[in-house]
CSV table of C-alpha atoms and ligand atoms in Angstrom, one decimal:
chain,number,residue,atom,x,y,z
U,13,MET,CA,92.4,114.4,132.8
U,14,ILE,CA,93.7,113.8,136.4
U,15,GLN,CA,95.2,110.1,137.0
U,16,SER,CA,97.9,108.4,138.8
U,17,PHE,CA,98.5,106.1,136.3
U,18,ILE,CA,99.7,105.5,132.4
U,19,ASP,CA,97.5,104.1,130.5
U,20,LEU,CA,99.2,102.5,127.2
U,21,ARG,CA,96.9,100.1,126.4
U,22,SER,CA,94.8,102.3,123.5
U,23,ASP,CA,94.2,105.7,122.5
U,24,THR,CA,90.5,105.3,123.1
U,25,VAL,CA,91.3,106.1,126.7
U,26,THR,CA,91.4,109.8,126.0
U,27,HIS,CA,89.4,112.2,127.6
U,28,PRO,CA,88.4,115.2,126.1
U,29,THR,CA,90.7,118.2,126.4
U,30,PRO,CA,89.1,121.3,128.4
U,31,GLU,CA,88.6,123.1,125.1
U,32,MET,CA,86.4,120.2,124.0
U,33,ARG,CA,84.5,120.4,127.2
U,34,GLN,CA,84.3,124.0,127.1
U,35,ALA,CA,82.7,123.4,123.4
U,36,MET,CA,80.4,121.1,124.5
U,37,ALA,CA,79.0,123.2,127.0
U,38,GLN,CA,78.3,125.5,124.6
U,39,ALA,CA,77.2,124.2,121.3
U,40,GLU,CA,74.1,124.9,119.6
U,41,VAL,CA,72.1,121.7,118.8
U,42,GLY,CA,69.0,120.2,117.7
U,43,ASP,CA,67.4,116.8,116.8
U,44,ASP,CA,69.8,115.5,114.4
U,45,VAL,CA,67.6,112.6,113.0
U,46,MET,CA,65.5,115.5,111.8
U,47,GLY,CA,68.8,116.8,110.3
U,48,GLU,CA,68.3,120.1,112.5
U,49,ASP,CA,71.8,119.9,114.2
U,50,PRO,CA,74.0,122.5,113.2
U,51,THR,CA,76.4,121.3,115.0
U,52,VAL,CA,76.4,117.8,113.8
U,53,ASN,CA,75.9,119.3,110.7
U,54,ARG,CA,79.1,121.2,110.4
U,55,LEU,CA,81.0,118.1,112.1
U,56,GLU,CA,79.8,116.2,108.9
U,57,GLU,CA,80.6,118.9,106.4
U,58,LEU,CA,84.3,119.6,107.9
U,59,ALA,CA,84.7,115.6,107.7
U,60,ALA,CA,83.9,115.2,104.0
U,61,GLU,CA,85.6,118.2,103.2
U,62,LYS,CA,88.8,116.9,104.7
U,63,LEU,CA,88.2,113.4,103.4
U,64,GLY,CA,87.6,115.0,99.9
U,65,LYS,CA,84.1,112.9,99.8
U,66,GLU,CA,80.8,114.8,99.1
U,67,ALA,CA,78.9,114.0,102.3
U,68,GLY,CA,79.8,112.2,105.7
U,69,LEU,CA,77.6,110.8,108.7
U,70,PHE,CA,78.2,111.2,112.6
U,71,ILE,CA,78.0,107.5,113.9
U,72,PRO,CA,78.5,106.4,117.3
U,73,SER,CA,81.4,104.1,117.0
U,74,GLY,CA,83.8,102.7,114.3
U,75,THR,CA,82.4,99.7,114.6
U,76,MET,CA,79.1,101.0,113.3
U,77,GLY,CA,80.7,103.0,110.9
U,78,ASN,CA,82.1,99.8,109.4
U,79,LEU,CA,79.0,97.6,109.7
U,80,ALA,CA,76.4,100.7,108.2
U,81,ALA,CA,79.3,101.1,105.1
U,82,ILE,CA,79.2,97.1,104.5
U,83,LEU,CA,75.2,97.2,105.0
U,84,THR,CA,75.2,100.2,102.1
U,85,HIS,CA,77.2,98.1,99.9
U,86,CYS,CA,76.3,94.8,100.1
U,87,GLY,CA,73.0,92.5,100.3
U,88,ARG,CA,72.6,88.9,102.2
U,89,GLY,CA,74.6,86.4,100.8
U,90,ASP,CA,77.0,89.0,99.0
U,91,GLU,CA,80.7,88.8,99.4
U,92,MET,CA,83.5,91.3,101.1
U,93,ILE,CA,87.1,90.9,101.0
U,94,VAL,CA,89.1,91.2,104.1
U,95,GLY,CA,92.3,90.5,105.8
U,96,HIS,CA,92.7,88.0,108.2
U,97,LEU,CA,93.9,90.4,111.0
U,98,SER,CA,91.7,93.0,110.1
U,99,HIS,CA,89.6,94.9,113.1
U,100,THR,CA,86.2,94.3,110.7
U,101,TYR,CA,87.1,90.7,110.9
U,102,LEU,CA,88.2,89.9,114.5
U,103,PHE,CA,87.1,92.5,116.8
U,104,GLU,CA,83.4,93.7,115.4
U,105,ALA,CA,81.5,90.6,116.8
U,106,GLY,CA,80.5,89.4,113.6
U,107,GLY,CA,78.0,92.0,113.0
U,108,SER,CA,78.3,92.1,109.3
U,109,ALA,CA,77.3,88.6,109.5
U,110,ALA,CA,75.0,88.5,112.4
U,111,LEU,CA,73.0,92.0,111.0
U,112,GLY,CA,73.8,92.1,107.3
U,113,GLY,CA,74.2,88.3,106.1
U,114,VAL,CA,77.6,89.7,104.5
U,115,HIS,CA,80.1,86.8,103.5
U,116,PRO,CA,83.9,87.4,104.5
U,117,PHE,CA,86.7,86.3,102.0
U,118,VAL,CA,89.5,86.0,103.9
U,119,VAL,CA,92.7,87.1,102.5
U,120,PRO,CA,96.0,87.3,104.2
U,121,ASN,CA,97.3,90.6,105.7
U,122,GLN,CA,101.1,90.9,104.7
U,123,PRO,CA,103.2,92.2,107.6
U,124,ASP,CA,102.9,96.0,105.9
U,125,GLY,CA,99.1,95.6,106.6
U,126,THR,CA,98.2,95.4,102.9
U,127,LEU,CA,96.6,92.6,101.0
U,128,ARG,CA,98.3,91.6,98.0
U,129,LEU,CA,96.8,92.4,94.6
U,130,GLU,CA,97.4,88.5,93.6
U,131,ASP,CA,95.4,87.7,96.8
U,132,LEU,CA,92.7,89.8,95.8
U,133,ARG,CA,92.3,88.7,92.6
U,134,LYS,CA,92.1,85.2,93.1
U,135,ALA,CA,89.3,86.1,96.2
U,136,VAL,CA,87.0,88.0,93.5
U,137,ARG,CA,84.4,85.4,92.4
U,138,GLU,CA,83.3,83.9,89.2
U,139,ASP,CA,79.6,84.7,88.4
U,140,ASP,CA,78.5,81.3,89.0
U,141,PRO,CA,75.2,80.5,91.3
U,142,HIS,CA,77.9,78.4,93.2
U,143,TYR,CA,79.3,81.1,94.4
U,144,PRO,CA,78.3,84.2,96.7
U,145,THR,CA,78.6,87.6,94.5
U,146,SER,CA,81.8,89.5,95.2
U,147,ARG,CA,80.9,93.3,96.5
U,148,LEU,CA,83.1,94.7,98.4
U,149,ILE,CA,86.8,95.3,99.5
U,150,ILE,CA,88.1,96.6,102.7
U,151,LEU,CA,91.6,97.7,104.1
U,152,GLU,CA,92.4,99.0,107.1
U,153,ASN,CA,95.2,102.4,107.2
U,154,THR,CA,96.8,102.7,109.7
U,155,HIS,CA,96.7,98.8,110.5
U,156,ASN,CA,96.2,97.8,113.9
U,157,ARG,CA,96.9,94.5,114.6
U,158,CYS,CA,100.1,94.6,111.9
U,159,GLY,CA,101.9,97.1,114.1
U,160,GLY,CA,99.8,100.4,113.1
U,161,VAL,CA,101.7,100.6,110.1
U,162,VAL,CA,100.6,102.9,107.1
U,163,LEU,CA,99.3,101.9,103.8
U,164,THR,CA,100.3,104.4,101.3
U,165,PRO,CA,98.8,106.7,98.8
U,166,GLU,CA,99.7,104.6,96.0
U,167,TYR,CA,99.1,101.3,97.4
U,168,MET,CA,95.3,102.5,98.2
U,169,GLN,CA,94.9,104.3,94.6
U,170,ALA,CA,96.4,100.4,93.0
U,171,VAL,CA,93.8,99.1,95.1
U,172,GLY,CA,91.2,101.2,94.1
U,173,ALA,CA,92.0,100.6,90.3
U,174,PHE,CA,91.8,96.9,90.8
U,175,ALA,CA,88.2,97.3,92.7
U,176,ARG,CA,86.7,99.6,89.5
U,177,GLU,CA,88.1,97.1,87.2
U,178,LYS,CA,86.5,93.9,88.9
U,179,GLN,CA,83.2,96.4,89.8
U,180,LEU,CA,84.0,95.8,93.7
U,181,LYS,CA,83.4,99.1,96.1
U,182,LEU,CA,85.9,99.6,98.1
U,183,HIS,CA,85.5,100.9,101.8
U,184,VAL,CA,88.4,102.1,104.1
U,185,ASP,CA,88.7,101.5,107.8
U,186,GLY,CA,90.3,104.7,108.4
U,187,ALA,CA,90.2,104.6,112.2
U,188,ARG,CA,93.3,105.7,112.5
U,189,ILE,CA,93.6,107.5,109.1
U,190,PHE,CA,95.1,110.7,110.3
U,191,ASN,CA,97.6,109.1,111.9
U,192,ALA,CA,98.5,107.7,108.4
U,193,ALA,CA,98.2,110.8,106.6
U,194,VAL,CA,100.5,112.4,109.4
U,195,ALA,CA,103.2,109.8,109.4
U,196,LEU,CA,103.3,110.4,105.4
U,197,GLN,CA,102.8,114.1,105.5
U,198,VAL,CA,100.5,113.6,102.4
U,199,PRO,CA,96.9,115.2,102.7
U,200,VAL,CA,94.6,112.6,104.1
U,201,ALA,CA,92.1,112.8,101.0
U,202,ASP,CA,95.6,111.6,99.0
U,203,LEU,CA,95.1,108.5,100.9
U,204,VAL,CA,91.0,107.8,100.1
U,205,ARG,CA,90.8,109.1,96.9
U,206,ASP,CA,89.8,105.9,95.4
U,207,ALA,CA,87.4,104.8,98.4
U,208,ASP,CA,83.6,104.6,98.0
U,209,SER,CA,83.7,105.0,101.9
U,210,VAL,CA,86.0,105.8,104.7
U,211,THR,CA,85.2,105.8,108.6
U,212,PHE,CA,87.6,107.2,110.8
U,213,CYS,CA,87.3,107.5,114.4
U,214,LEU,CA,87.1,111.1,116.6
U,215,SER,CA,87.5,109.1,119.7
U,216,LYS,CA,90.9,108.0,119.9
U,217,GLY,CA,93.8,109.6,119.1
U,218,LEU,CA,91.8,112.7,118.2
U,219,CYS,CA,90.7,112.8,121.9
U,220,ALA,CA,87.0,113.5,121.4
U,221,PRO,CA,84.9,111.5,123.8
U,222,VAL,CA,82.5,109.7,121.4
U,223,GLY,CA,82.5,109.3,117.5
U,224,SER,CA,83.1,108.3,114.1
U,225,VAL,CA,82.6,109.9,110.7
U,226,LEU,CA,81.2,107.9,107.6
U,227,CYS,CA,82.4,109.6,104.6
U,228,GLY,CA,81.4,108.9,100.6
U,229,SER,CA,79.6,110.2,98.1
U,230,ARG,CA,76.2,112.0,99.0
U,231,GLU,CA,73.9,109.1,97.3
U,232,PHE,CA,76.2,106.5,99.3
U,233,ILE,CA,75.8,108.4,102.9
U,234,TYR,CA,71.7,109.4,101.8
U,235,ARG,CA,71.6,105.3,101.7
U,236,ALA,CA,73.8,105.2,104.9
U,237,ARG,CA,71.6,107.1,107.2
U,238,ARG,CA,68.7,104.7,106.6
U,239,ILE,CA,70.8,102.0,107.9
U,240,ARG,CA,72.4,104.0,110.9
U,241,LYS,CA,68.9,104.2,111.8
U,242,GLN,CA,68.3,100.8,111.5
U,243,LEU,CA,71.2,100.0,113.3
U,244,GLY,CA,69.8,102.6,116.1
U,245,GLY,CA,72.4,104.8,115.7
U,246,GLY,CA,69.9,107.8,115.0
U,247,MET,CA,70.9,110.4,117.8
U,248,ARG,CA,69.2,113.6,118.8
U,249,GLN,CA,70.9,116.3,120.5
U,250,ALA,CA,74.5,114.9,119.3
U,251,GLY,CA,75.8,118.3,118.6
U,252,ILE,CA,77.1,117.8,122.0
U,253,LEU,CA,79.5,115.5,121.1
U,254,ALA,CA,80.1,116.6,117.4
U,255,ALA,CA,81.5,119.9,119.0
U,256,ALA,CA,84.4,117.7,120.7
U,257,GLY,CA,84.4,116.2,117.1
U,258,ILE,CA,85.1,119.5,115.4
U,259,ILE,CA,87.9,120.5,117.6
U,260,ALA,CA,89.2,117.0,117.3
U,261,LEU,CA,89.4,117.6,113.4
U,262,GLU,CA,90.8,121.3,113.7
U,263,LYS,CA,93.1,121.2,116.6
U,264,MET,CA,94.0,117.6,117.0
U,265,VAL,CA,95.4,116.0,113.8
U,266,ASP,CA,98.8,117.8,113.2
U,267,ARG,CA,99.8,116.9,117.1
U,268,LEU,CA,99.9,113.3,116.3
U,269,ALA,CA,103.1,113.5,115.2
U,270,GLU,CA,103.8,113.6,119.0
U,271,ASP,CA,102.2,110.6,120.1
U,272,HIS,CA,104.5,109.2,116.7
U,273,ALA,CA,107.7,110.2,118.1
U,274,ARG,CA,106.7,109.3,121.8
U,275,ALA,CA,106.4,105.5,120.4
U,276,ARG,CA,109.2,105.6,118.8
U,277,LEU,CA,111.4,106.6,121.6
U,278,LEU,CA,109.2,103.7,123.5
U,279,ALA,CA,110.4,101.2,121.1
U,280,GLU,CA,113.9,102.0,120.7
U,281,ARG,CA,114.5,102.2,124.7
U,282,LEU,CA,112.2,98.7,125.4
U,283,CYS,CA,114.5,97.4,122.9
U,284,GLY,CA,117.2,97.9,125.7
U,285,VAL,CA,115.7,95.9,128.2
U,286,LYS,CA,116.4,92.1,129.0
U,287,GLY,CA,113.7,90.1,128.2
U,288,LEU,CA,111.6,91.9,125.9
U,289,VAL,CA,111.6,91.6,122.0
U,290,VAL,CA,110.3,94.5,120.4
U,291,GLU,CA,108.1,93.7,116.9
U,292,ASN,CA,108.5,97.0,115.3
U,293,PRO,CA,111.7,98.8,116.4
U,294,HIS,CA,110.6,101.7,114.2
U,295,PRO,CA,107.0,102.3,114.7
U,296,GLN,CA,105.6,104.0,112.0
U,297,THR,CA,102.8,105.9,114.5
U,298,ASN,CA,101.6,105.4,117.8
U,299,MET,CA,101.5,101.6,118.3
U,300,VAL,CA,104.9,99.7,119.7
U,301,TYR,CA,104.1,96.0,119.6
U,302,LEU,CA,106.7,93.5,122.0
U,303,ARG,CA,106.6,89.9,123.1
U,304,LEU,CA,108.4,88.2,126.0
U,305,GLU,CA,111.4,86.1,125.1
U,306,GLU,CA,111.4,82.7,125.2
U,307,GLY,CA,113.2,81.9,128.2
U,308,ILE,CA,111.1,84.4,130.7
U,309,SER,CA,109.1,82.7,133.3
U,310,ILE,CA,105.9,84.5,133.9
U,311,ASP,CA,103.7,85.6,131.3
U,312,ALA,CA,102.0,88.8,129.8
U,313,PRO,CA,99.1,88.6,132.0
U,314,GLU,CA,101.0,88.8,135.0
U,315,VAL,CA,103.5,90.9,133.3
U,316,SER,CA,101.0,93.7,133.3
U,317,ALA,CA,99.6,92.8,136.5
U,318,GLN,CA,103.0,93.9,138.0
U,319,LEU,CA,102.9,97.2,136.0
U,320,GLU,CA,99.6,98.0,137.1
U,321,LYS,CA,100.9,97.8,140.3
U,322,LEU,CA,103.8,100.4,139.4
U,323,GLY,CA,101.2,102.8,137.8
U,324,VAL,CA,101.3,101.7,134.5
U,325,LYS,CA,98.3,100.0,132.2
U,326,VAL,CA,99.3,98.0,129.3
U,327,ASP,CA,97.0,95.5,126.7
U,328,TRP,CA,98.2,92.3,126.6
U,329,VAL,CA,97.0,91.2,123.1
U,330,ASP,CA,98.2,87.6,123.5
U,331,VAL,CA,99.6,85.2,126.5
U,332,ARG,CA,103.3,86.5,125.4
U,333,ARG,CA,102.8,89.9,123.7
U,334,PHE,CA,101.9,93.4,124.3
U,335,ARG,CA,100.4,96.4,122.2
U,336,LEU,CA,101.5,99.8,123.8
U,337,VAL,CA,99.7,102.9,122.5
U,338,THR,CA,100.5,106.4,122.8
U,339,HIS,CA,98.2,109.2,122.8
U,340,TYR,CA,97.6,112.5,123.7
U,341,TRP,CA,97.6,112.1,127.7
U,342,VAL,CA,101.3,110.7,127.7
U,343,ASN,CA,103.8,112.5,128.1
U,344,ASP,CA,107.7,112.3,127.8
U,345,GLU,CA,107.8,111.9,131.6
U,346,ASP,CA,105.1,109.0,131.3
U,347,ILE,CA,107.4,107.2,128.6
U,348,HIS,CA,110.4,107.3,130.9
U,349,ARG,CA,108.2,106.1,133.8
U,350,ALA,CA,107.2,103.4,132.2
U,351,LEU,CA,110.1,102.4,130.7
U,352,ALA,CA,111.6,102.4,134.4
U,353,ALA,CA,108.7,100.0,135.1
U,354,PHE,CA,109.4,97.5,132.4
U,355,ALA,CA,112.6,97.3,133.4
U,356,GLN,CA,111.8,96.8,137.1
U,357,VAL,CA,109.4,93.8,136.4
U,358,LEU,CA,111.5,92.4,134.0
U,359,ARG,CA,114.8,92.6,135.9
U,360,SER,CA,113.6,89.3,138.3
U,361,PHE,CA,112.5,87.3,135.7
U,362,SER,CA,115.7,87.8,133.0
U,363,PRO,CA,117.3,84.4,131.6
U,364,ARG,CA,120.5,83.3,133.6
Q,429,LIG,C1,88.8,101.1,117.3
Q,429,LIG,C2,88.8,100.6,115.7
Q,429,LIG,C3,87.5,100.6,115.2
Q,429,LIG,C4,86.3,101.2,115.6
Q,429,LIG,O1,86.0,101.2,117.0
Q,429,LIG,P1,85.2,101.5,117.9
Q,429,LIG,O2,85.8,101.4,119.3
Q,429,LIG,O3,83.7,100.7,117.3
Q,429,LIG,O4,85.0,102.9,117.9
Q,429,LIG,C5,87.4,100.3,114.1
Q,429,LIG,N1,88.9,99.4,113.2
Q,429,LIG,C6,89.6,99.8,113.7
Q,429,LIG,C7,91.0,99.2,112.8
Q,429,LIG,C8,90.1,100.3,115.2
Q,429,LIG,O5,91.1,100.3,115.6
């Protein structure tokens, strides 16, 4: 990826690696809607195997993967229990309501990304004609808005056990589940053992250009395949894309630890920049959240515009707040250049 700026806005900005481009050029393809694309089939099997599930389904985006899971688990008027800071609740354009008539019951996310079991217990509806029918719990791991934090296997299992007790389904929005597994040093399957379905993104830290995989039981994926078609997500010679996904899964997972180390370095050094408050000075994965100190007279969009002039792109998530994300195309030197740019921009605005 030849570019003159350092892009810390997201790990979605990652371009495919040269090896991926080569695999894409040479991919064997077929019509995937007819089930005839051998490369897609291979990706789906590989993903399912890694996650310890029976089957997988290649989906154009994480958003569509979550939506397909929700629509497969829930009918109209059913209720899904979600965190107030979850991606599904905040950033998926209300698709579950718009397209599925699924009602959200919103529970507070704790700072560690979890939903408290006692809050979940209170959220489950009794069987009463006044109420929607509780059907689904969604967990997010890593949790994006909570700082890229990891939810442990023990917690995931506890929620899984609770869901079973209440005869609810558990979906994991695992857009960055491999970041969680690498940070915790556990097999990814340990994190999703109790989940009825999981979505993960190939197109973020794993560098593939497009795509997510939804995994679950064979029966679940059979039904989800029809939903994907309804949503217009049935692709034809998608093996071109799946080929990059296979490399993502085989070659790009272990190296996520490097992104985490760079996020720690970035956070640690940003703590020393006057005018900034690092919200997670010890990031668990690849995200650093920070905000401008009270006395700083400029706001985040202005800081971000000035950083861009210095060749650094950052995502401001609020008028005083930023999110920085490390990824494959950010090296140590880029981290130091980004730090220098922050220091330069903030220097002139430090409170006296
Ligand atoms: C990125 C992301 C998604 C899905 O994103 P797409 O851009 O639709 O692929 C879902 N959940 C979380 C937590 C995410 O960060």
